[in-house]
Short mmCIF file of C-alpha atoms in Angstrom, two decimals:
data_model
loop_
_atom_site.label_atom_id
_atom_site.label_comp_id
_atom_site.label_asym_id
_atom_site.label_seq_id
_atom_site.Cartn_x
_atom_site.Cartn_y
_atom_site.Cartn_z
CA UNK A 23 0.04 0.06 -0.05
CA UNK A 24 1.51 3.39 -0.93
CA UNK A 25 1.69 5.58 2.34
CA UNK A 26 0.22 8.98 1.86
CA UNK A 27 2.27 12.03 3.05
CA UNK A 28 -1.14 13.44 4.62
CA UNK A 29 -3.78 10.67 5.09
CA UNK A 30 -7.56 11.96 5.86
CA UNK A 31 -7.20 11.43 9.49
CA UNK A 32 -3.93 13.37 9.81
CA UNK A 33 -5.39 16.16 7.85
CA UNK A 34 -8.24 16.08 10.31
CA UNK A 35 -6.08 15.83 13.36
CA UNK A 36 -3.87 18.93 11.89
CA UNK A 37 -7.28 20.87 11.04
CA UNK A 38 -8.59 20.16 14.84
CA UNK A 39 -5.16 21.10 16.40
CA UNK A 40 -5.00 24.21 14.28
CA UNK A 41 -8.59 24.98 15.16
CA UNK A 42 -7.73 24.47 18.88
CA UNK A 43 -4.75 26.35 18.43
CA UNK A 44 -6.48 29.21 16.74
CA UNK A 45 -8.59 29.36 19.47
CA UNK A 46 -6.19 29.15 22.30
CA UNK A 47 -3.74 31.88 20.45
CA UNK A 48 -7.17 34.13 20.48
CA UNK A 49 -7.60 33.40 24.16
CA UNK A 50 -4.09 34.30 24.88
CA UNK A 51 -4.19 37.33 22.78
CA UNK A 52 -7.59 38.37 24.45
CA UNK A 53 -6.20 37.75 27.95
CA UNK A 54 -2.90 39.70 27.05
CA UNK A 55 -4.79 42.17 25.60
CA UNK A 56 -7.01 42.56 28.60
CA UNK A 57 -4.09 42.36 31.12
CA UNK A 58 -2.34 45.32 29.15
CA UNK A 59 -5.31 47.21 29.37
CA UNK A 60 -6.03 46.66 32.95
CA UNK A 61 -2.47 47.48 34.05
CA UNK A 62 -2.54 50.68 32.12
CA UNK A 63 -5.96 51.57 33.53
CA UNK A 64 -4.73 50.91 37.00
CA UNK A 65 -1.45 53.10 36.45
CA UNK A 66 -3.38 55.79 34.95
CA UNK A 67 -6.29 55.65 37.59
CA UNK A 68 -3.40 55.67 40.54
CA UNK A 69 -2.01 58.89 38.38
CA UNK A 70 -5.00 60.70 38.13
CA UNK A 71 -5.97 60.02 42.01
CA UNK A 72 -2.51 61.48 42.93
CA UNK A 73 -3.28 64.63 40.59
CA UNK A 74 -6.71 64.81 42.01
CA UNK A 75 -5.21 64.54 45.62
CA UNK A 76 -2.72 67.31 44.93
CA UNK A 77 -5.29 69.63 43.24
CA UNK A 78 -7.79 69.12 45.77
CA UNK A 79 -5.34 69.90 48.70
CA UNK A 80 -4.94 73.48 47.45
CA UNK A 81 -8.76 74.19 46.30
CA UNK A 82 -11.38 75.79 48.69
CA UNK A 83 -14.52 74.56 47.03
CA UNK A 84 -16.49 76.87 49.50
CA UNK A 85 -15.00 79.75 47.64
CA UNK A 86 -16.68 78.66 44.29
CA UNK A 87 -20.07 80.42 45.10
CA UNK A 88 -17.86 83.85 45.75
CA UNK A 89 -16.24 83.37 42.13
CA UNK A 90 -19.52 83.05 40.54
CA UNK A 91 -21.09 85.88 42.30
CA UNK A 92 -17.83 88.05 41.42
CA UNK A 93 -15.72 86.29 38.99
CA UNK A 94 -12.61 88.36 40.06
CA UNK A 95 -9.44 86.32 40.58
CA UNK A 96 -7.62 87.09 43.81
CA UNK A 97 -4.19 85.90 44.89
CA UNK A 98 -5.45 82.57 46.33
CA UNK A 99 -6.86 82.13 42.79
CA UNK A 100 -3.75 82.58 41.26
CA UNK A 101 -1.78 80.34 43.44
CA UNK A 102 -4.21 77.60 42.79
CA UNK A 103 -3.86 78.18 38.97
CA UNK A 104 -0.13 78.15 38.91
CA UNK A 105 -0.14 75.00 41.17
CA UNK A 106 -2.37 73.34 38.22
CA UNK A 107 -0.16 74.63 35.65
CA UNK A 108 2.90 72.87 37.30
CA UNK A 109 0.56 69.45 37.55
CA UNK A 110 0.20 69.78 33.79
CA UNK A 111 3.94 69.63 33.28
CA UNK A 112 4.76 67.35 35.93
CA UNK A 113 2.43 64.67 35.01
CA UNK A 114 2.61 65.31 31.06
CA UNK A 115 -0.93 66.44 30.81
CA UNK A 116 -3.10 68.13 27.80
CA UNK A 117 -5.00 70.33 30.21
CA UNK A 118 -6.42 70.39 33.74
CA UNK A 119 -9.55 72.05 34.78
CA UNK A 120 -12.14 72.59 37.57
CA UNK A 121 -15.74 73.08 36.64
CA UNK A 122 -19.31 73.07 38.14
CA UNK A 123 -21.51 71.05 35.90
CA UNK A 124 -25.29 71.92 35.95
CA UNK A 125 -27.76 69.04 35.60
CA UNK A 126 -29.73 68.18 33.50
CA UNK A 127 -27.92 69.90 30.47
CA UNK A 128 -24.62 69.62 32.24
CA UNK A 129 -23.48 73.38 31.41
CA UNK A 130 -19.97 73.67 32.46
CA UNK A 131 -18.90 76.85 34.72
CA UNK A 132 -14.93 76.87 34.93
CA UNK A 133 -13.35 78.04 38.05
CA UNK A 134 -9.98 76.95 37.02
CA UNK A 135 -8.63 76.19 33.34
CA UNK A 136 -4.99 75.84 32.61
CA UNK A 137 -4.18 76.15 28.70
CA UNK A 138 -0.68 75.12 29.14
CA UNK A 139 -0.29 71.71 27.63
CA UNK A 140 0.53 69.72 24.64
CA UNK A 141 -3.01 69.62 22.81
CA UNK A 142 -4.36 73.02 22.98
CA UNK A 143 -3.15 76.73 22.62
CA UNK A 144 -6.50 78.16 23.77
CA UNK A 145 -6.23 81.12 26.25
CA UNK A 146 -7.67 80.33 29.76
CA UNK A 147 -11.29 80.55 30.02
CA UNK A 148 -12.45 83.71 31.99
CA UNK A 149 -13.13 82.90 35.59
CA UNK A 150 -17.04 81.84 36.03
CA UNK A 151 -17.27 81.27 32.24
CA UNK A 152 -20.13 79.11 31.34
CA UNK A 153 -20.43 76.80 28.24
CA UNK A 154 -22.90 74.47 27.09
CA UNK A 155 -20.94 71.75 26.19
CA UNK A 156 -22.25 68.23 24.79
CA UNK A 157 -20.44 65.43 23.65
CA UNK A 158 -22.48 62.06 23.96
CA UNK A 159 -19.42 59.85 25.56
CA UNK A 160 -17.93 62.94 27.75
CA UNK A 161 -21.70 63.87 29.14
CA UNK A 162 -22.39 60.17 29.98
CA UNK A 163 -19.43 59.90 32.02
CA UNK A 164 -20.11 63.34 33.83
CA UNK A 165 -23.63 62.15 34.50
CA UNK A 166 -22.18 59.09 36.37
CA UNK A 167 -20.47 61.13 38.77
CA UNK A 168 -23.67 63.21 39.84
CA UNK A 169 -26.30 60.73 39.33
CA UNK A 170 -24.56 57.48 40.11
CA UNK A 171 -21.80 58.71 42.71
CA UNK A 172 -18.87 57.46 40.46
CA UNK A 173 -15.47 58.47 42.15
CA UNK A 174 -13.61 58.25 38.77
CA UNK A 175 -14.82 58.18 35.31
CA UNK A 176 -12.90 58.26 32.12
CA UNK A 177 -13.75 58.90 28.50
CA UNK A 178 -11.48 58.12 25.38
CA UNK A 179 -10.92 60.72 22.73
CA UNK A 180 -9.59 60.11 19.30
CA UNK A 181 -8.48 63.23 17.00
CA UNK A 182 -6.10 63.87 14.49
CA UNK A 183 -3.44 64.41 17.35
CA UNK A 184 -3.91 60.87 18.74
CA UNK A 185 -5.83 59.27 21.19
CA UNK A 186 -6.68 60.90 24.55
CA UNK A 187 -8.12 59.94 27.99
CA UNK A 188 -10.13 62.55 30.07
CA UNK A 189 -10.51 61.50 33.61
CA UNK A 190 -12.81 63.16 36.12
CA UNK A 191 -13.26 63.00 39.81
CA UNK A 192 -15.40 64.53 42.10
CA UNK A 193 -14.91 67.80 44.21
CA UNK A 194 -16.76 68.18 47.34
CA UNK A 195 -17.37 70.97 49.65
CA UNK A 196 -17.23 71.28 53.56
CA UNK A 197 -20.71 69.82 53.76
CA UNK A 198 -19.62 66.71 51.63
CA UNK A 199 -21.59 67.77 48.52
CA UNK A 200 -20.45 67.49 45.18
CA UNK A 201 -19.96 70.94 43.71
CA UNK A 202 -17.33 70.57 40.87
CA UNK A 203 -15.37 68.16 38.74
CA UNK A 204 -11.89 68.16 38.52
CA UNK A 205 -10.80 66.77 35.01
CA UNK A 206 -7.33 65.91 33.44
CA UNK A 207 -6.80 64.93 30.06
CA UNK A 208 -3.75 62.90 28.79
CA UNK A 209 -2.23 61.98 25.33
CA UNK A 210 -2.06 58.18 25.39
CA UNK A 211 -1.09 57.51 21.76
CA UNK A 212 2.11 55.92 23.00
CA UNK A 213 0.12 53.44 25.02
CA UNK A 214 -2.03 52.87 22.11
CA UNK A 215 1.05 52.54 19.81
CA UNK A 216 2.51 50.30 22.59
CA UNK A 217 -0.39 48.14 22.79
CA UNK A 218 -0.59 47.53 18.89
CA UNK A 219 3.09 46.60 19.09
CA UNK A 220 2.35 44.31 22.10
CA UNK A 221 -0.68 42.51 20.51
CA UNK A 222 1.31 41.97 17.15
CA UNK A 223 4.16 40.31 18.97
CA UNK A 224 2.03 38.15 21.02
CA UNK A 225 0.29 37.08 17.84
CA UNK A 226 3.56 36.58 15.83
CA UNK A 227 4.95 34.48 18.88
CA UNK A 228 1.51 32.73 19.38
CA UNK A 229 1.95 31.62 15.50
CA UNK A 230 5.39 30.59 15.55
CA UNK A 231 4.78 28.34 18.79
CA UNK A 232 1.49 27.32 17.35
CA UNK A 233 3.19 26.36 14.25
CA UNK A 234 5.82 24.37 15.94
CA UNK A 235 3.22 22.68 18.10
CA UNK A 236 1.10 21.63 15.37
CA UNK A 237 4.14 20.30 13.53
CA UNK A 238 5.71 18.50 16.50
CA UNK A 239 2.44 17.09 17.57
CA UNK A 240 1.25 16.05 14.03
CA UNK A 241 4.82 14.41 13.51
CA UNK A 242 4.29 12.42 17.05
CA UNK A 243 0.61 11.62 16.26
CA UNK A 244 1.58 10.47 12.78
CA UNK A 245 4.51 8.41 14.01
CA UNK A 246 2.65 6.83 16.99
CA UNK A 247 -0.69 6.41 15.81
CA UNK A 248 -1.33 7.17 11.94
CA UNK A 249 1.52 5.13 10.92
CA UNK A 250 0.38 1.99 12.82
CA UNK A 251 -3.02 2.25 11.97
CA UNK A 252 -2.34 2.45 8.32
CA UNK A 253 0.09 -0.24 8.51
CA UNK A 254 -2.73 -2.37 9.88
CA UNK A 255 -5.45 -1.22 7.61
CA UNK A 256 -2.92 -1.81 4.63
CA UNK A 257 -2.12 -5.17 5.51
CA UNK A 258 -5.66 -6.10 6.14
CA UNK A 259 -6.42 -4.91 2.63
CA UNK A 260 -3.78 -6.65 1.09
CA UNK A 261 -4.70 -9.75 2.84
CA UNK A 262 -8.36 -9.41 1.77
CA UNK A 263 -7.29 -8.87 -1.99
CA UNK A 264 -4.35 -11.59 -2.03
CA UNK A 265 -5.09 -13.92 0.80
CA UNK A 266 -1.32 -14.35 0.76
CA UNK A 267 0.76 -15.18 3.83
CA UNK A 268 0.44 -12.56 6.84
CA UNK A 269 2.78 -9.81 6.79
CA UNK A 270 5.30 -10.28 10.03
CA UNK A 271 5.56 -6.53 10.08
CA UNK A 272 2.68 -6.28 11.97
CA UNK A 273 4.43 -7.80 14.63
CA UNK A 274 6.80 -4.78 14.54
CA UNK A 275 3.97 -2.48 15.88
CA UNK A 276 5.38 -1.97 19.64
CA UNK A 277 3.27 0.69 20.88
CA UNK A 278 2.37 -0.86 24.23
CA UNK A 279 -1.24 -0.01 23.84
CA UNK A 280 -4.34 -1.13 22.15
CA UNK A 281 -2.69 -0.67 18.49
CA UNK A 282 -0.07 -3.26 19.43
CA UNK A 283 -2.82 -5.59 20.66
CA UNK A 284 -4.87 -4.98 17.50
CA UNK A 285 -1.89 -5.43 15.17
CA UNK A 286 -0.95 -8.78 16.87
CA UNK A 287 -4.65 -10.10 16.44
CA UNK A 288 -4.89 -9.19 12.88
CA UNK A 289 -1.75 -11.09 12.56
CA UNK A 290 -3.15 -14.11 14.24
CA UNK A 291 -6.35 -13.93 12.54
CA UNK A 292 -4.62 -13.88 9.02
CA UNK A 293 -2.71 -17.01 10.30
CA UNK A 294 -5.91 -18.80 11.03
CA UNK A 295 -7.53 -17.63 7.73
CA UNK A 296 -4.59 -18.46 5.80
CA UNK A 297 -4.16 -21.81 7.20
CA UNK A 298 -7.86 -22.46 6.59
CA UNK A 299 -7.71 -21.25 2.79
CA UNK A 300 -4.39 -23.49 2.47
CA UNK A 301 -6.40 -26.53 4.18
CA UNK A 302 -9.48 -25.74 1.93
CA UNK A 303 -7.31 -25.48 -1.37
CA UNK A 304 -5.55 -28.47 -0.55
CA UNK A 305 -9.00 -30.24 -0.15
CA UNK A 306 -10.43 -28.79 -3.25
CA UNK A 307 -7.40 -29.59 -5.30
CA UNK A 308 -7.48 -33.34 -3.53
CA UNK A 309 -10.84 -33.53 -4.29
CA UNK A 310 -10.21 -32.53 -7.93
CA UNK A 311 -7.42 -35.10 -8.35
CA UNK A 312 -9.50 -37.81 -6.75
CA UNK A 313 -12.24 -37.11 -9.50
CA UNK A 314 -9.69 -36.65 -12.14
CA UNK A 315 -8.38 -40.12 -11.13
CA UNK A 316 -11.94 -41.68 -11.27
CA UNK A 317 -12.48 -40.14 -14.96
CA UNK A 318 -9.19 -41.50 -15.84
CA UNK A 319 -10.11 -44.95 -14.40
CA UNK A 320 -12.72 -45.57 -17.10
CA UNK A 321 -10.13 -45.72 -19.96
CA UNK A 322 -7.20 -48.18 -18.63
CA UNK A 323 -4.93 -46.40 -21.12
CA UNK A 324 -5.46 -42.75 -19.88
CA UNK A 325 -4.32 -43.40 -16.12
CA UNK A 326 -2.51 -40.15 -14.97
CA UNK A 327 -3.71 -38.19 -18.16
CA UNK A 328 -5.49 -35.47 -16.61
CA UNK A 329 -3.37 -34.92 -13.76
CA UNK A 330 -0.56 -34.42 -16.33
CA UNK A 331 -2.61 -32.26 -18.51
CA UNK A 332 -3.18 -30.23 -15.50
CA UNK A 333 0.64 -30.19 -14.74
CA UNK A 334 1.48 -29.23 -18.21
CA UNK A 335 -1.26 -26.40 -18.23
CA UNK A 336 -0.22 -25.01 -14.95
CA UNK A 337 3.46 -24.54 -16.32
CA UNK A 338 2.48 -23.08 -19.44
CA UNK A 339 0.21 -20.50 -17.48
CA UNK A 340 3.56 -20.06 -15.22
CA UNK A 341 5.54 -19.22 -17.94
CA UNK A 342 3.20 -16.83 -19.79
CA UNK A 343 2.96 -14.79 -16.71
CA UNK A 344 0.18 -15.75 -14.88
CA UNK A 345 -0.49 -15.19 -11.32
CA UNK A 346 -0.16 -17.98 -8.70
CA UNK A 347 -4.01 -17.77 -8.11
CA UNK A 348 -4.66 -18.14 -11.93
CA UNK A 349 -2.08 -20.96 -12.38
CA UNK A 350 -3.97 -22.78 -9.45
CA UNK A 351 -7.49 -22.37 -10.94
CA UNK A 352 -6.06 -23.27 -14.34
CA UNK A 353 -4.40 -26.64 -12.98
CA UNK A 354 -8.13 -27.16 -11.32
CA UNK A 355 -9.65 -26.66 -14.55
CA UNK A 356 -7.45 -28.89 -16.59
CA UNK A 357 -7.72 -31.96 -13.69
CA UNK A 358 -11.35 -31.66 -14.53
CA UNK A 359 -11.34 -31.00 -18.30
CA UNK A 360 -12.41 -34.67 -19.23
CA UNK A 361 -15.09 -35.09 -16.39
CA UNK A 362 -17.70 -34.94 -19.09
CA UNK A 363 -16.61 -38.52 -20.01
CA UNK A 364 -18.60 -39.78 -17.21
CA UNK A 365 -21.51 -39.63 -19.30
CA UNK A 366 -20.11 -41.22 -22.35
CA UNK A 367 -20.78 -45.07 -22.49
CA UNK A 368 -17.65 -47.21 -21.27
CA UNK A 369 -17.72 -49.36 -24.59
CA UNK A 370 -17.14 -46.06 -26.65
CA UNK A 371 -14.40 -44.69 -24.52
CA UNK A 372 -12.48 -48.10 -24.69
CA UNK A 373 -13.40 -49.00 -28.33
CA UNK A 374 -9.97 -50.08 -29.90
CA UNK A 375 -11.36 -49.92 -33.76
CA UNK A 376 -12.06 -46.68 -35.14
CA UNK A 377 -15.44 -44.75 -33.83
CA UNK A 378 -18.10 -44.82 -36.28
CA UNK A 379 -19.41 -41.13 -37.09
CA UNK A 380 -22.17 -41.74 -34.54
CA UNK A 381 -20.02 -42.85 -32.04
CA UNK A 382 -17.70 -39.97 -32.46
CA UNK A 383 -20.70 -37.54 -32.43
CA UNK A 384 -21.40 -39.02 -28.78
CA UNK A 385 -17.70 -38.46 -27.94
CA UNK A 386 -17.88 -34.97 -28.76
CA UNK A 387 -20.78 -34.53 -26.39
CA UNK A 388 -18.23 -34.75 -23.33
CA UNK A 389 -17.05 -30.85 -23.32
CA UNK A 390 -20.80 -30.06 -23.09
CA UNK A 391 -21.36 -32.49 -20.31
CA UNK A 392 -18.51 -31.58 -18.75
CA UNK A 393 -19.48 -27.75 -18.62
CA UNK A 394 -22.78 -28.69 -17.51
CA UNK A 395 -21.22 -30.77 -14.56
CA UNK A 396 -18.89 -28.02 -13.63
CA UNK A 397 -21.16 -24.94 -13.99
CA UNK A 398 -22.26 -25.30 -10.55
CA UNK A 399 -19.05 -24.64 -9.22
CA UNK A 400 -18.73 -20.82 -8.61
CA UNK A 401 -15.92 -20.29 -6.24
CA UNK A 402 -13.13 -21.17 -8.97
CA UNK A 403 -13.34 -18.80 -12.11
CA UNK A 404 -13.68 -20.42 -15.50
CA UNK A 405 -13.54 -23.96 -14.26
CA UNK A 406 -16.31 -24.81 -16.42
CA UNK A 407 -14.60 -23.17 -19.58
CA UNK A 408 -11.57 -25.59 -19.62
CA UNK A 409 -13.90 -28.60 -19.84
CA UNK A 410 -16.13 -26.98 -22.67
CA UNK A 411 -13.40 -25.23 -24.68
CA UNK A 412 -10.41 -27.49 -24.82
CA UNK A 413 -11.43 -29.18 -28.10
CA UNK A 414 -11.77 -25.95 -29.89
CA UNK A 415 -8.93 -25.36 -32.73
CA UNK A 416 -7.47 -21.93 -33.39
CA UNK A 417 -8.64 -22.25 -37.16
CA UNK A 418 -12.42 -22.52 -35.93
CA UNK A 419 -12.63 -26.10 -36.90
CA UNK A 420 -12.99 -27.50 -33.42
CA UNK A 421 -16.04 -28.75 -31.41
CA UNK A 422 -18.56 -28.05 -29.48
CA UNK A 423 -18.74 -24.32 -30.79
CA UNK A 424 -16.56 -23.70 -33.35
CA UNK A 425 -14.72 -20.55 -32.17
CA UNK A 426 -11.57 -19.43 -33.86
CA UNK A 427 -8.38 -17.54 -32.38
CA UNK A 428 -8.63 -15.19 -29.41
CA UNK A 429 -12.55 -15.86 -29.03
CA UNK A 430 -11.60 -19.19 -27.64
CA UNK A 431 -11.37 -18.41 -23.89
CA UNK A 432 -7.75 -18.38 -22.61
CA UNK A 433 -8.02 -21.35 -20.32
CA UNK A 434 -9.40 -23.61 -23.30
CA UNK A 435 -6.58 -22.58 -25.50
CA UNK A 436 -4.13 -23.58 -22.90
CA UNK A 437 -5.37 -27.09 -22.02
CA UNK A 438 -5.92 -27.74 -25.61
CA UNK A 439 -2.17 -27.69 -26.38
CA UNK A 440 -1.29 -29.77 -23.15
CA UNK A 441 -4.09 -32.28 -23.83
CA UNK A 442 -2.78 -32.86 -27.40
CA UNK A 443 0.76 -33.36 -26.32
CA UNK A 444 -0.28 -35.76 -23.49
CA UNK A 445 -2.48 -37.65 -25.73
CA UNK A 446 0.29 -38.14 -28.34
CA UNK A 447 2.78 -39.16 -25.72
CA UNK A 448 0.53 -41.80 -24.01
CA UNK A 449 -0.86 -45.30 -25.11
CA UNK A 450 -4.18 -45.12 -26.23
CA UNK A 451 -6.46 -48.24 -26.96
CA UNK A 452 -6.05 -47.64 -30.59
CA UNK A 453 -2.51 -46.58 -30.87
CA UNK A 454 0.91 -46.53 -28.94
CA UNK A 455 2.52 -43.53 -27.50
CA UNK A 456 4.15 -41.29 -30.28
CA UNK A 457 7.89 -40.52 -29.83
CA UNK A 458 9.02 -37.04 -28.23
CA UNK A 459 10.10 -35.62 -31.59
CA UNK A 460 7.04 -36.68 -33.37
CA UNK A 461 4.93 -34.88 -30.81
CA UNK A 462 6.90 -31.89 -31.09
CA UNK A 463 6.61 -31.73 -34.98
CA UNK A 464 2.77 -32.31 -34.63
CA UNK A 465 2.75 -29.46 -32.32
CA UNK A 466 4.77 -27.28 -34.42
CA UNK A 467 2.50 -27.85 -37.51
CA UNK A 468 -0.51 -27.00 -35.50
CA UNK A 469 0.63 -23.37 -34.51
CA UNK A 470 -2.19 -21.17 -35.81
CA UNK A 471 -4.27 -24.15 -37.17
CA UNK A 472 -4.81 -26.16 -34.51
CA UNK A 473 -3.16 -24.06 -31.37
CA UNK A 474 -2.65 -20.93 -30.33
CA UNK A 475 0.81 -19.83 -31.26
CA UNK A 476 1.70 -18.06 -27.74
CA UNK A 477 0.99 -21.59 -25.86
CA UNK A 478 2.13 -23.83 -28.75
CA UNK A 479 5.55 -22.06 -28.76
CA UNK A 480 5.88 -22.42 -25.05
CA UNK A 481 4.88 -26.21 -25.09
CA UNK A 482 7.67 -26.44 -27.51
CA UNK A 483 9.97 -24.76 -25.31
CA UNK A 484 8.93 -27.32 -22.41
CA UNK A 485 9.58 -30.09 -25.02
CA UNK A 486 13.14 -28.75 -25.77
CA UNK A 487 14.05 -28.88 -22.29
CA UNK A 488 12.82 -32.33 -21.62
CA UNK A 489 15.73 -33.83 -23.21
CA UNK A 490 15.43 -37.22 -21.33
CA UNK A 491 11.53 -37.45 -21.89
CA UNK A 492 10.84 -36.98 -18.33
CA UNK A 493 8.16 -34.69 -18.32
CA UNK A 494 5.60 -37.27 -18.22
CA UNK A 495 6.88 -38.15 -14.88
CA UNK A 496 6.06 -34.66 -13.41
CA UNK A 497 2.60 -36.07 -12.89
#
């Protein structure tokens, strides 16, 4: 059996591992992405809380009402503004502000606003500046502080300058009431780029290690399981097709698992089947030989004739290149080629004088009778053809059908030349056996007329090799 580089089961295993690897990689990437983001958020939140704690320590929310009533900056206000400006530089912020937000429209009233940053060149809003600002995501996070009591909210903004995060924390007055928001905006494009690079590297490493794992596991799986399975299935297919001797290579499967047990069991089963086939074949051959002897016993002069014809026919088939099974079937058919003589009266078979035309017509029926007898044997292909066609001639002048050339079944053409040779070299009731050279000459003259040229030449070759005329002893 030809071993395929990737059998179907291996392809399915590779597909399964590939899908499992893809899912695993996706989980690893998702987990890494989540962990990376979580770490950043924690660091960012700690950073914002530190900024808020520093800023709120310098704020006096109770003064905010004064600023709204009389929006004139005083010295304390200026000092707080300078502090906020230092926080912008220290924490690398885009902007920092403190604003009151009035529900429900969340209009911003700015008390402190530092324009000194990276993302804006706006002038500071005047103290008490009111703005009807609305941006869905931003206002949504703002509402969470006032309506849900959130202590820290974040909102991501994407602009042409990159990605930014605005974080907001509540500012409380002396009564613990939220009176304003402290907001800080920071450019996080470097983080976004770092995250992309991280994810890309994770994907590349996952693909590399996944490919190595798939290749290694597939190689191991193929060697450990697929190869033995293919060896076992290949052997069972071979044995089922040829019925030849078991392959001892099955005993080389040493997996120490169910596959080794299966291989050993298959080998034992093949041994049992092979032995049974051998016994049945031997029984079939012996039965056929016994029947052939019974047929030959009807004529004292033809003892051993069927066996010799069978041996000659098998040798012709072997030299012609037939398989062992075909040679065996031809041998059995040749053994029984004269079985139809059972239906011919003994006085005609053993008559020493020349047969009358009517008696000859009776003799010519033995191929028909033989084919009828053998037609019930279905396990040996073409066994009846040997009996039916062994008296056909290559030129079409034979009987019982009168076929010519290659239209005569091959088995009939083989047995015809073997039968003729043995008939000439055996004693018959009506004549003595012919010398070897005479038989050879007759066969040579019958090439293309009585005999198939290919099989007749093989018979001549066998005769030429039989220098001491011992071929008849092979039976």
